[in-house]
Short mmCIF file of C-alpha atoms in Angstrom, two decimals:
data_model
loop_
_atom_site.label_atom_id
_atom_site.label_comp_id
_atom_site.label_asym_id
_atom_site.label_seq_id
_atom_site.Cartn_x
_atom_site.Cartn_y
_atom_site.Cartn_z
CA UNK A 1 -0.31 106.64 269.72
CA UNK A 2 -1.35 104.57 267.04
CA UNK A 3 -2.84 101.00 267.35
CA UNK A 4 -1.81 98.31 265.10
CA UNK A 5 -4.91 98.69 262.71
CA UNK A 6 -7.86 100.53 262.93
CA UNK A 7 -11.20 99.20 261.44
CA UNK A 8 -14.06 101.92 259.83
CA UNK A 9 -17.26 101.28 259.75
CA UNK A 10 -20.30 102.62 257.81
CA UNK A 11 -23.17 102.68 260.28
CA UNK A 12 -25.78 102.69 257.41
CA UNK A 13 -24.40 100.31 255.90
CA UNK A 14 -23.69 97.91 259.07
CA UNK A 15 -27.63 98.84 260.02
CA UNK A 16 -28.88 98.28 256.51
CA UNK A 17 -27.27 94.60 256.50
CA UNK A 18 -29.00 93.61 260.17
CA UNK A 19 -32.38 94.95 258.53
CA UNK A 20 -32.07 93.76 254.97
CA UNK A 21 -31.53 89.95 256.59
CA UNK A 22 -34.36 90.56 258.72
CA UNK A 23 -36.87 91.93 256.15
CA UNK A 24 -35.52 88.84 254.10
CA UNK A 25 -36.77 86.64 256.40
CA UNK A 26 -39.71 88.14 257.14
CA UNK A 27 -40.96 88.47 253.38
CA UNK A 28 -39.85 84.76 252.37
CA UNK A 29 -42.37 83.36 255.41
CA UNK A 30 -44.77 81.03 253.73
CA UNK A 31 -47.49 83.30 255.27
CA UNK A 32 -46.69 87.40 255.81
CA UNK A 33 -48.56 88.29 258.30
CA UNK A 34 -50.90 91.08 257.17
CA UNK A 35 -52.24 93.72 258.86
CA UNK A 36 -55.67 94.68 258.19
CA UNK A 37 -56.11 98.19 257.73
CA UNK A 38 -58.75 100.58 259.44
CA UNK A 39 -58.12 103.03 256.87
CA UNK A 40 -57.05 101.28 253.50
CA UNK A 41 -54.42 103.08 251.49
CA UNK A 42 -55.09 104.22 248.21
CA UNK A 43 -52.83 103.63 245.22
CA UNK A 44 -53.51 105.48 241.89
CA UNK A 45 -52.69 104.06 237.97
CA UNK A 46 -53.09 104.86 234.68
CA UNK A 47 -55.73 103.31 233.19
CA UNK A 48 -52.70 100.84 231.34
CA UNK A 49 -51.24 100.15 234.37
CA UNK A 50 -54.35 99.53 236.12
CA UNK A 51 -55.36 96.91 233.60
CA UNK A 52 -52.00 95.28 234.45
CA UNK A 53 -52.30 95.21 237.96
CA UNK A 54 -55.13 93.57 238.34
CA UNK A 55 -53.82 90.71 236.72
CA UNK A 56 -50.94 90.85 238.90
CA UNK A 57 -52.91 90.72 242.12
CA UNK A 58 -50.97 86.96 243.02
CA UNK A 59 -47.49 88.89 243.18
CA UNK A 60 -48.53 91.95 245.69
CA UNK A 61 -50.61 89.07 247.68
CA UNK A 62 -47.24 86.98 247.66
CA UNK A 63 -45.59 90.20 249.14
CA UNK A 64 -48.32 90.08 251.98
CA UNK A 65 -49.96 93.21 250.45
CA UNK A 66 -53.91 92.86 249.55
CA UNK A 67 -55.29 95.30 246.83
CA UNK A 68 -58.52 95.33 245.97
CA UNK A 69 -59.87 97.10 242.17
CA UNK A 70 -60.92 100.57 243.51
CA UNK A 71 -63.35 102.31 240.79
CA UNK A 72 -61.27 102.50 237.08
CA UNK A 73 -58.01 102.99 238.04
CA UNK A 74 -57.44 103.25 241.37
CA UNK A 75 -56.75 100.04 244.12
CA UNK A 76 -57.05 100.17 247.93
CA UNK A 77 -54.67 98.41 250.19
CA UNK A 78 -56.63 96.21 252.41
CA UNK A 79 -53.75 95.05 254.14
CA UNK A 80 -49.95 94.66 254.50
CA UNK A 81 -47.27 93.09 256.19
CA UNK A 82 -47.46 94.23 259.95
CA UNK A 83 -43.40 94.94 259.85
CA UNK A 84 -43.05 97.31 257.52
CA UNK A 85 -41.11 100.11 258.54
CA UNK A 86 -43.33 102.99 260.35
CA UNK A 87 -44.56 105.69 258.49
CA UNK A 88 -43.13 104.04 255.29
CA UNK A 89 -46.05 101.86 254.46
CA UNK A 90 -47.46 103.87 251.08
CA UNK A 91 -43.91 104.70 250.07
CA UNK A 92 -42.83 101.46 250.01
CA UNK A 93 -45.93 99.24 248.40
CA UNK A 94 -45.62 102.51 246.09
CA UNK A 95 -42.38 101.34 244.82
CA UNK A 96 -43.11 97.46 244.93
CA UNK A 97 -45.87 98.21 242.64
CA UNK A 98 -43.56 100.30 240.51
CA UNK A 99 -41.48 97.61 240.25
CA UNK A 100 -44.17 94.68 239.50
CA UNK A 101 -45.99 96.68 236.83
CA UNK A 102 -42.34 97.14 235.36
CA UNK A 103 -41.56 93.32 234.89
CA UNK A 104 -41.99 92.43 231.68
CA UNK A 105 -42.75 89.24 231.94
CA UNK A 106 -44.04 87.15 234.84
CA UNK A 107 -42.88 88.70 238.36
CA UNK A 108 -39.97 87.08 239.88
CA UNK A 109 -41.42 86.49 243.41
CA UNK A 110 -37.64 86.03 244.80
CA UNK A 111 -36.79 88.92 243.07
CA UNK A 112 -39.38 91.01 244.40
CA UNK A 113 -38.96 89.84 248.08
CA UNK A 114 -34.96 90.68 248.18
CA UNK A 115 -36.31 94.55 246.08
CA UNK A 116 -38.88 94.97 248.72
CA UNK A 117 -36.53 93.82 251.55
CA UNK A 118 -33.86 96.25 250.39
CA UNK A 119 -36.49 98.68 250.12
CA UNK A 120 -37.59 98.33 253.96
CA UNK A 121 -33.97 98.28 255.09
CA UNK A 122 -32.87 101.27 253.39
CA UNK A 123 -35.95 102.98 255.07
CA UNK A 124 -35.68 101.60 258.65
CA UNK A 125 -31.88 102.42 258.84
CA UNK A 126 -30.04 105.00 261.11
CA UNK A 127 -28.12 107.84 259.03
CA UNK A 128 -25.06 107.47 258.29
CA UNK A 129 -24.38 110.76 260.21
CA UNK A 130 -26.79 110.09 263.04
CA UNK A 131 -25.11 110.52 266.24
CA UNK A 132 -24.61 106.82 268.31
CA UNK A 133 -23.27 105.86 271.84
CA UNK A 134 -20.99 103.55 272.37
CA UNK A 135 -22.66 101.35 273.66
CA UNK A 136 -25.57 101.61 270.85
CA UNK A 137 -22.48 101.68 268.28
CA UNK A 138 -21.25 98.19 269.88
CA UNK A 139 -24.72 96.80 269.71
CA UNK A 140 -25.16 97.66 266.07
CA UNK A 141 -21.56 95.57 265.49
CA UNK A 142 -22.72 92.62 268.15
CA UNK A 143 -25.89 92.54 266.04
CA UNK A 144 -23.81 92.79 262.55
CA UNK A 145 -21.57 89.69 263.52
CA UNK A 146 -24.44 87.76 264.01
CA UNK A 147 -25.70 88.13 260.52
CA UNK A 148 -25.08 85.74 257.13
CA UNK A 149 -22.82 87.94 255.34
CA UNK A 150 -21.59 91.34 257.83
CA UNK A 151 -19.14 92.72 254.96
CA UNK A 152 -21.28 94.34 252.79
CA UNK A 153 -24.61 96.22 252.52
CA UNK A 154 -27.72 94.70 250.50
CA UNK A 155 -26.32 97.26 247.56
CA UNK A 156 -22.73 95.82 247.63
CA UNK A 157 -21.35 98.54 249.75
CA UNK A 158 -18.18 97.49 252.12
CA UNK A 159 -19.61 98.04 255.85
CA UNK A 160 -15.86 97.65 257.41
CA UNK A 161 -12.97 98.93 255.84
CA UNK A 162 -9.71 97.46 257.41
CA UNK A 163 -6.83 100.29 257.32
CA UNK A 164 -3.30 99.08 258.37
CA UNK A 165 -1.07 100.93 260.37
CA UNK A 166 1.37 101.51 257.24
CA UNK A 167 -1.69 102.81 254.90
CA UNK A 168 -2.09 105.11 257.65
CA UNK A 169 1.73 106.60 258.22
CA UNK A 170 1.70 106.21 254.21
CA UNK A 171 -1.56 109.14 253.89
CA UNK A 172 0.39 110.98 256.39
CA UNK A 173 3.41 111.03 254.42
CA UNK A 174 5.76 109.36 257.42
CA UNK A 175 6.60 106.45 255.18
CA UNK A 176 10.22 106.70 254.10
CA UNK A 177 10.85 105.37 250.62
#
């Protein structure tokens, strides 16, 4: 039998939000904390865009990410934030240097932090399809409730979608005009 409402939710979306506030946080911390790296990563410019990065150095530092000139066009990543999702380290400062050499003007540190936050939680997020427990599946919501604004996903996306019990009968065709 049917329940007086039942509630949807998008588990990448719901998963996304708990991250995206997270990453948020992290990136707005006065300090990042970096992680020095054994092996530096290696990010690769046109000769342009080089040029431009180097006098951009402030922003990726602000970001927690230290680059360092790397013959003519080239720049090694010293270190990064320690949090950044797993396995997604070159993908992401990839993109945040995308996006820094594509400002215009000066970078928009705020700006950058919510990009690269939405970047990480996009990245660090279950599936949508990914099989969960229950239990995991009522973690994810205890976890969602706790967060700033639960309804919708860094990208605008509704996480819960509230269906009433006459929408329902109404797709089903077993409203009566």
């Amino acid at each position: 039998a049917l329940g007086h409402r039942v509630d949807q939710h998008d588990q990448h979306a719901a998963h996304e939000r708990i991250n995206y506030e997270y990453y948020l946080r992290k990136f707005g911390e006065p300090a990042p904390y970096t992680q020095p790296l054994l092996v530096p990563l290696t990010l690769e410019f046109t000769a342009g865009e080089a040029e431009l990065a180097r006098s951009r150095l402030q922003a990726f530092a602000e970001a927690g990410v230290e680059l360092e000139p790397f013959g003519l066009n080239a720049f090694l990543v010293r270190a990064h934030p320690e949090w950044l999702p797993k396995g997604e380290e070159q993908a992401i400062i990839e993109e945040m240097a995308e996006w820094i050499l594509s400002e215009k003007k000066a970078v928009d540190i705020a700006k950058l932090r919510e990009k690269a936050a939405i970047m990480c939680s996009c990245k660090a997020s279950i599936k949508a399809n990914d099989r969960m427990t229950r239990e995991e599946g009522e973690a994810l919501l205890g976890r969602l409730a706790a967060c700033e604004q639960p309804y919708t996903c860094p990208h605008g996306r509704p996480i819960v979608v509230h269906i009433s019990t006459y929408q329902l009968e109404k797709m089903f065709k077993r409203v009566m005009s």
